[in-house]
N, CA and C of each residue as an Amber inpcrd file, in Angstrom:
protein
   408
 151.9320000 158.1620000 117.9490000 150.9490000 157.6810000 117.0160000
 150.3390000 156.3800000 117.5200000 151.1310000 155.5620000 118.1740000
 150.6000000 154.3220000 118.7290000 149.5580000 154.6180000 119.7900000
 149.8260000 155.6560000 120.5750000 148.8630000 156.0070000 121.6270000
 147.5260000 156.4080000 121.0240000 147.5570000 157.0020000 119.8320000
 146.3180000 157.4000000 119.1730000 145.5280000 156.1720000 118.7190000
 146.2400000 155.1710000 118.2300000 145.5710000 153.9230000 117.8370000
 144.9590000 153.2180000 119.0520000 145.6790000 153.2490000 120.1620000
 145.1580000 152.6380000 121.3920000 143.9200000 153.4010000 121.8590000
 143.9760000 154.7310000 121.7770000 142.8220000 155.5480000 122.1820000
 141.6050000 155.2410000 121.3240000 141.8140000 155.0650000 120.0190000
 140.6880000 154.7160000 119.1300000 140.1170000 153.3580000 119.5230000
 140.9770000 152.4030000 119.8180000 140.5070000 151.0830000 120.2470000
 139.6970000 151.1480000 121.5350000 140.1870000 151.9330000 122.4950000
 139.4650000 152.0890000 123.7710000 138.1230000 152.7780000 123.5370000
 138.1190000 153.8020000 122.6890000 136.8630000 154.5060000 122.4080000
 135.8550000 153.6010000 121.6910000 136.3240000 152.7440000 120.8170000
 135.4140000 151.7920000 120.1630000 134.8320000 150.8340000 121.1960000
 135.6680000 150.3810000 122.1330000 135.1690000 149.5000000 123.2000000
 134.1360000 150.2340000 124.0620000 134.3850000 151.5200000 124.3450000
 133.4270000 152.3190000 125.1230000 132.1100000 152.4530000 124.3550000
 132.1920000 152.7120000 123.0340000 130.9740000 152.8460000 122.2200000
 130.1700000 151.5500000 122.2200000 130.8640000 150.4330000 122.1270000
 130.1610000 149.1410000 122.1630000 129.5280000 148.9390000 123.5360000
 130.2610000 149.3090000 124.5850000 129.7060000 149.1880000 125.9430000
 128.4700000 150.0420000 126.1370000 128.5170000 151.2710000 125.6300000
 127.3490000 152.1650000 125.7470000 126.1810000 151.6110000 124.9430000
 126.4610000 151.0450000 123.7870000 125.3850000 150.4800000 122.9670000
 124.7590000 149.2490000 123.6230000 125.5210000 148.5650000 124.4840000
 124.9960000 147.3700000 125.1480000 124.2700000 147.6750000 126.4610000
 124.2780000 148.9280000 126.9000000 123.6090000 149.2920000 128.1610000
 122.1220000 148.9330000 128.1490000 121.3460000 149.2070000 127.0820000
 119.9330000 148.8180000 127.1190000 119.7180000 147.3120000 127.3210000
 120.6200000 146.5160000 126.7400000 120.5050000 145.0690000 126.9710000
 120.7620000 144.7200000 128.4300000 121.7240000 145.3910000 129.0450000
 122.0120000 145.1480000 130.4560000 120.8420000 145.5790000 131.3320000
 120.1890000 146.6940000 130.9840000 119.0180000 147.1550000 131.7460000
 117.8890000 146.1360000 131.6270000 117.6410000 145.6520000 130.4200000
 116.5840000 144.6450000 130.2370000 116.9130000 143.3510000 130.9670000
 118.1770000 142.9460000 130.9420000 118.5660000 141.7250000 131.6580000
 118.3830000 141.9160000 133.1580000 118.6920000 143.0930000 133.6670000
 118.5110000 143.3690000 135.0940000 117.0260000 143.3410000 135.4630000
 116.1960000 143.9420000 134.6220000 114.7450000 143.9130000 134.8840000
 114.2000000 142.4830000 134.8330000 114.6870000 141.6940000 133.8940000
 114.2150000 140.3190000 133.7510000 114.5540000 139.4780000 134.9800000
 115.7160000 139.7550000 135.5840000 116.1340000 138.9950000 136.7630000
 115.5510000 139.5380000 138.0590000 114.6370000 140.5170000 137.9590000
 113.9730000 141.0380000 139.1500000 114.6500000 142.2620000 139.7300000
 115.6020000 142.8520000 139.0160000 116.2970000 144.0440000 139.5040000
 115.4900000 145.3040000 139.2400000 116.1250000 146.4200000 139.4730000
 115.4560000 147.7100000 139.2990000 115.6690000 148.2840000 137.9050000
 116.4220000 147.6100000 137.0690000 116.6810000 148.1190000 135.7150000
 117.5170000 149.3730000 135.7640000 118.5170000 149.3540000 136.6670000
 119.4320000 150.4660000 136.8750000 118.6730000 151.7330000 137.2620000
 117.6530000 151.5670000 138.0710000 116.8930000 152.7030000 138.5770000
 115.6780000 153.0530000 137.7480000 115.4420000 152.3270000 136.6910000
 114.2950000 152.6070000 135.8330000 112.9930000 152.2450000 136.5610000
 112.9940000 151.1240000 137.2530000 111.8410000 150.6940000 138.0570000
 112.3410000 150.4100000 139.4720000 112.2680000 151.3810000 140.3750000
 112.8410000 151.2180000 141.7090000 112.2380000 150.0530000 142.5140000
 110.9500000 149.7370000 142.3210000 110.3290000 148.6470000 143.0800000
 110.3290000 147.3400000 142.2970000 110.9910000 147.2720000 141.1780000
 110.9810000 146.0560000 140.3690000 109.9620000 146.1810000 139.2550000
 109.9550000 145.2230000 138.3600000 109.1060000 145.2870000 137.1840000
 107.6250000 145.1110000 137.5310000 107.3180000 144.3150000 138.5760000
 105.9140000 144.0790000 138.9370000 105.2260000 145.3370000 139.4500000
 105.9310000 146.1430000 140.1930000 105.3330000 147.3510000 140.7700000
 105.9780000 148.6010000 140.1780000 106.2840000 148.5760000 138.9190000
 106.9840000 149.6910000 138.2760000 106.0200000 150.8560000 138.0860000
 106.2710000 151.9550000 138.7730000 105.4450000 153.1490000 138.6640000
 106.3310000 154.3540000 138.3350000 107.2190000 154.1690000 137.4110000
 108.1130000 155.2750000 137.0390000 107.3760000 156.2240000 136.1030000
 107.9750000 157.3630000 135.8820000 107.3350000 158.3350000 135.0060000
 107.3660000 157.8350000 133.5690000 106.5480000 158.4480000 132.7790000
 106.4310000 158.0590000 131.3810000 107.7280000 158.3250000 130.6290000
 108.4800000 159.3360000 131.0410000 109.6800000 159.7540000 130.3240000
 110.9670000 159.1220000 130.8330000 110.9210000 158.2570000 131.8230000
 112.1530000 157.6830000 132.3930000 112.9240000 156.8830000 131.3450000
 112.2260000 156.0880000 130.5820000 112.8940000 155.3050000 129.5370000
 113.4660000 156.1950000 128.4400000 112.6950000 157.2100000 128.0700000
 113.1690000 158.1350000 127.0310000 114.3910000 158.9250000 127.5050000
 114.3950000 159.2790000 128.7890000 115.5460000 159.9890000 129.3430000
 116.7920000 159.1170000 129.2830000 116.6450000 157.8360000 129.6010000
 117.7650000 156.9080000 129.5510000 118.2590000 156.7360000 128.1120000
 117.3350000 156.5780000 127.1790000 117.7080000 156.4250000 125.7710000
 118.3720000 157.6960000 125.2490000 117.8320000 158.8590000 125.6150000
 118.4220000 160.1260000 125.1700000 119.8410000 160.2820000 125.7250000
 120.0270000 159.9470000 126.9820000 121.3630000 160.0400000 127.5830000
 122.3260000 159.0780000 126.8860000 121.8540000 157.8670000 126.5800000
 122.7070000 156.9000000 125.8830000 123.0680000 157.3890000 124.4810000
 122.0940000 157.9330000 123.7710000 122.3780000 158.4480000 122.4300000
 123.3610000 159.6290000 122.4920000 123.1990000 160.4820000 123.4780000
 124.1020000 161.6200000 123.6270000 125.5340000 161.1450000 123.8960000
 125.6730000 160.2130000 124.8330000 127.0040000 159.6830000 125.1480000
 127.5940000 158.9810000 123.9330000 126.7780000 158.1970000 123.2460000
 127.2520000 157.4800000 122.0610000 127.6670000 158.4620000 120.9590000
 126.9100000 159.5300000 120.7710000 127.2580000 160.5300000 119.7600000
 128.5780000 161.2190000 120.1070000 128.7790000 161.5320000 121.3760000
 130.0300000 162.1700000 121.7960000 131.2090000 161.2270000 121.5750000
 131.0410000 159.9690000 121.9630000 132.1270000 158.9900000 121.7950000
 132.4390000 158.7900000 120.3090000 131.4180000 158.6710000 119.4750000
 131.6450000 158.4890000 118.0430000 132.2930000 159.7150000 117.4110000
 131.9410000 160.9000000 117.8840000 132.5820000 162.1190000 117.3860000
 134.0580000 162.1500000 117.7580000 134.3750000 161.7570000 118.9720000
 135.7790000 161.7140000 119.3900000 136.5460000 160.6760000 118.5740000
 135.9100000 159.5280000 118.3080000 136.5440000 158.5040000 117.4690000
 136.8370000 159.0740000 116.0850000 135.8720000 159.7730000 115.5260000
 136.0580000 160.3500000 114.1960000 137.2100000 161.3570000 114.1820000
 137.2770000 162.2140000 115.1980000 138.3680000 163.1880000 115.2770000
 139.7200000 162.4970000 115.4180000 139.7790000 161.4510000 116.2270000
 141.0400000 160.7140000 116.3940000 141.4690000 160.0540000 115.0890000
 140.5230000 159.4710000 114.3650000 140.8530000 158.8200000 113.0960000
 141.3220000 159.8550000 112.0770000 140.6810000 161.0180000 112.0420000
 141.1340000 162.0850000 111.1320000 142.5440000 162.5390000 111.4770000
 142.8110000 162.7110000 112.7580000 144.1460000 163.1040000 113.1950000
 145.1700000 162.0370000 112.8220000 144.8090000 160.7870000 113.0080000
 145.6960000 159.6810000 112.6540000 145.9930000 159.6680000 111.1580000
 144.9760000 159.8720000 110.3410000 145.1760000 159.9220000 108.8850000
 146.0660000 161.0980000 108.4980000 145.8560000 162.2420000 109.1200000
 146.6720000 163.4210000 108.8100000 148.1350000 163.1620000 109.1560000
 148.3780000 162.5560000 110.2990000 149.7460000 162.2400000 110.7120000
 150.3740000 161.2520000 109.7370000 149.6120000 160.2300000 109.3280000
 150.1400000 159.2460000 108.3850000 150.4280000 159.8730000 107.0250000
 149.5720000 160.7880000 106.5780000 149.8240000 161.4670000 105.2940000
 151.0900000 162.3050000 105.3670000 151.2790000 163.0240000 106.4760000
 152.4950000 163.8260000 106.6230000 153.7330000 162.9400000 106.6520000
 153.6470000 161.8280000 107.3490000 154.7730000 160.9000000 107.4150000
 155.0690000 160.3210000 106.0300000 154.0360000 159.9600000 105.2920000
 154.2290000 159.4210000 103.9440000 154.8130000 160.4810000 103.0150000
 154.3730000 161.7250000 103.1490000 154.9090000 162.8020000 102.3180000
 156.3800000 163.0360000 102.6280000 156.7410000 163.0130000 103.9020000
 158.1500000 163.1850000 104.2690000 159.0020000 162.0440000 103.7180000
 158.4880000 160.8230000 103.8170000 159.2340000 159.6780000 103.2880000
 159.3870000 159.7860000 101.7770000 158.3430000 160.2170000 101.0970000
 158.4020000 160.3840000  99.6420000 159.4360000 161.4380000  99.2640000
 159.4260000 162.5730000  99.9750000 160.3980000 163.6270000  99.6910000
 161.8270000 163.1570000  99.9610000 162.0080000 162.3860000 101.0140000
 163.3460000 161.8630000 101.3120000 163.8210000 160.9280000 100.1960000
 162.9280000 160.0660000  99.7030000 163.2900000 159.1770000  98.5890000
 163.6130000 159.9810000  97.3450000 162.8360000 161.0330000  97.0770000
 163.1000000 161.8600000  95.9010000 164.4340000 162.5870000  96.0280000
 164.7750000 163.0400000  97.2350000 166.0690000 163.6970000  97.4380000
 167.2050000 162.7090000  97.1990000 167.0380000 161.4620000  97.6540000
 168.0580000 160.4410000  97.4250000 168.2350000 160.1730000  95.9370000
 167.1400000 160.0530000  95.2130000 167.2040000 159.8180000  93.7760000
 167.8840000 160.9870000  93.0810000 167.5370000 162.2030000  93.4810000
 168.1390000 163.3870000  92.8850000 169.6370000 163.4380000  93.1720000
 170.0270000 163.1140000  94.3960000 171.4500000 163.1200000  94.7510000
 172.2080000 162.0840000  93.9290000 171.6250000 160.8800000  93.7780000
 172.2710000 159.8510000  92.9510000 172.3710000 160.3060000  91.5050000
 171.3290000 160.9250000  90.9980000 171.3180000 161.3950000  89.6140000
 172.3780000 162.4790000  89.4190000 172.4870000 163.3970000  90.3670000
 173.4920000 164.4520000  90.2710000 174.9010000 163.8740000  90.3540000
 175.0900000 162.8390000  91.1800000 176.4010000 162.2000000  91.2710000
 176.7680000 161.5340000  89.9480000 175.8080000 160.8840000  89.3270000
 176.0610000 160.2470000  88.0320000 176.3870000 161.3000000  86.9850000
 175.6430000 162.4080000  86.9600000 175.9230000 163.4820000  86.0160000
 177.3050000 164.0830000  86.2430000 177.6800000 164.2920000  87.4920000
 179.0060000 164.8390000  87.7920000 180.0920000 163.8760000  87.3360000
 179.8880000 162.5970000  87.5440000 180.8710000 161.5960000  87.1100000
 180.9790000 161.5940000  85.5830000 179.8510000 161.7000000  84.9000000
 179.8830000 161.7320000  83.4340000 180.6140000 162.9810000  82.9410000
 180.4200000 164.1050000  83.5880000 181.0970000 165.3330000  83.1720000
 182.6040000 165.2300000  83.3950000 183.0230000 164.6280000  84.5000000
 184.4620000 164.4640000  84.7170000 185.0510000 163.4950000  83.7080000
 184.3120000 162.4700000  83.3260000 184.8080000 161.5470000  82.3140000
 184.9270000 162.2400000  80.9690000 184.0560000 163.1510000  80.6530000
 184.1130000 163.8840000  79.3880000 185.3050000 164.8360000  79.3690000
 185.6220000 165.4420000  80.5240000 186.7400000 166.3760000  80.5960000
 188.0880000 165.6630000  80.5630000 188.1670000 164.4760000  81.0930000
 189.4190000 163.7300000  81.1470000 189.6600000 163.0860000  79.7860000
 190.8280000 163.3610000  79.1710000 191.0850000 162.7470000  77.8600000
 191.3430000 161.2560000  78.0170000 190.9850000 160.4910000  77.0180000
 191.2200000 159.0510000  77.1090000 192.7220000 158.7590000  77.1470000
 193.0970000 157.6110000  77.6530000 194.5230000 157.2780000  77.7450000
 195.1740000 157.2710000  76.3510000 196.4030000 157.7940000  76.2680000
 197.1260000 157.8360000  75.0120000 196.8500000 159.0810000  74.2050000
 195.9630000 159.9640000  74.6850000 195.6710000 161.1910000  73.9550000
 196.0310000 162.4190000  74.7730000 196.8240000 162.2360000  75.8130000
 197.2150000 163.3420000  76.6720000 198.2380000 164.2260000  75.9910000
 198.8050000 165.2280000  76.7070000 199.7560000 166.1630000  76.1280000
 201.0270000 165.4800000  75.6120000 201.4690000 164.4240000  76.2270000
 202.6810000 163.7360000  75.7540000 202.4140000 163.0270000  74.4450000
 201.2640000 162.4720000  74.2550000 200.9380000 161.7850000  73.0090000
 200.7490000 162.7930000  71.8930000 200.2740000 163.9850000  72.2020000
 200.0570000 165.0050000  71.1800000 201.3820000 165.5170000  70.6410000
 202.4200000 165.5490000  71.4640000 203.7180000 166.0130000  70.9930000
 204.3610000 165.0110000  70.0440000 203.9400000 163.7800000  70.0600000
 204.4920000 162.7540000  69.1810000 203.8210000 162.7510000  67.8230000
 202.7100000 163.4370000  67.6910000 202.0020000 163.4680000  66.4240000
 202.7490000 164.4180000  65.4930000 202.9880000 163.9780000  64.2630000
 203.6760000 164.8100000  63.2900000 202.7150000 165.2490000  62.2310000
 202.9960000 166.3510000  61.5630000 202.1050000 166.8000000  60.5130000
 202.0630000 165.7990000  59.3710000 201.0090000 165.8170000  58.6110000
 200.8270000 164.8600000  57.5310000 201.8900000 165.0710000  56.4590000
 202.4070000 164.0150000  55.9610000 203.3900000 164.0650000  54.8900000
 204.8150000 164.1490000  55.3690000 205.0410000 164.4380000  56.6450000
 206.4200000 164.4830000  57.1140000 206.8340000 163.1140000  57.6180000
 208.0750000 162.7850000  57.4830000 208.4990000 161.4540000  57.9140000
 208.4590000 161.3340000  59.4320000 208.0450000 160.2190000  59.9000000
 207.9540000 159.9520000  61.3360000 209.3100000 159.4160000  61.8260000
 209.7710000 159.9280000  62.9290000 211.0550000 159.4240000  63.4470000
 210.9120000 158.0110000  63.9810000 212.0000000 157.2130000  63.7820000
 211.9760000 155.8410000  64.2620000 213.0200000 155.5980000  65.2490000
């Protein structure tokens, strides 16, 4: 489960990195670079096709959508695992409570079956019928 949390963290970092790619391309163009291949001769002599920027944006959106979908699946899996773990823990607690309750009931039943002290079979033989003299 920890590995799943780490994977979600890495995927979030990847999504942020992909979202920052257009800024990196603009920074590269501003410093006189090729804009990661967008303008091979630099910004001054940029003669790229009309769709080069759209292709880059479409590729970035596609990658970002895939990464976000994987993040969503990982989070759903993580939630499912946590729910199962919580359900197992709840059932274990309920079994413990039930076992304690059954032990208390069994103890109460044994106490009910056991006669109190002084009322056992020996004490019953000492009881005389009413009206008869008691031996001293």
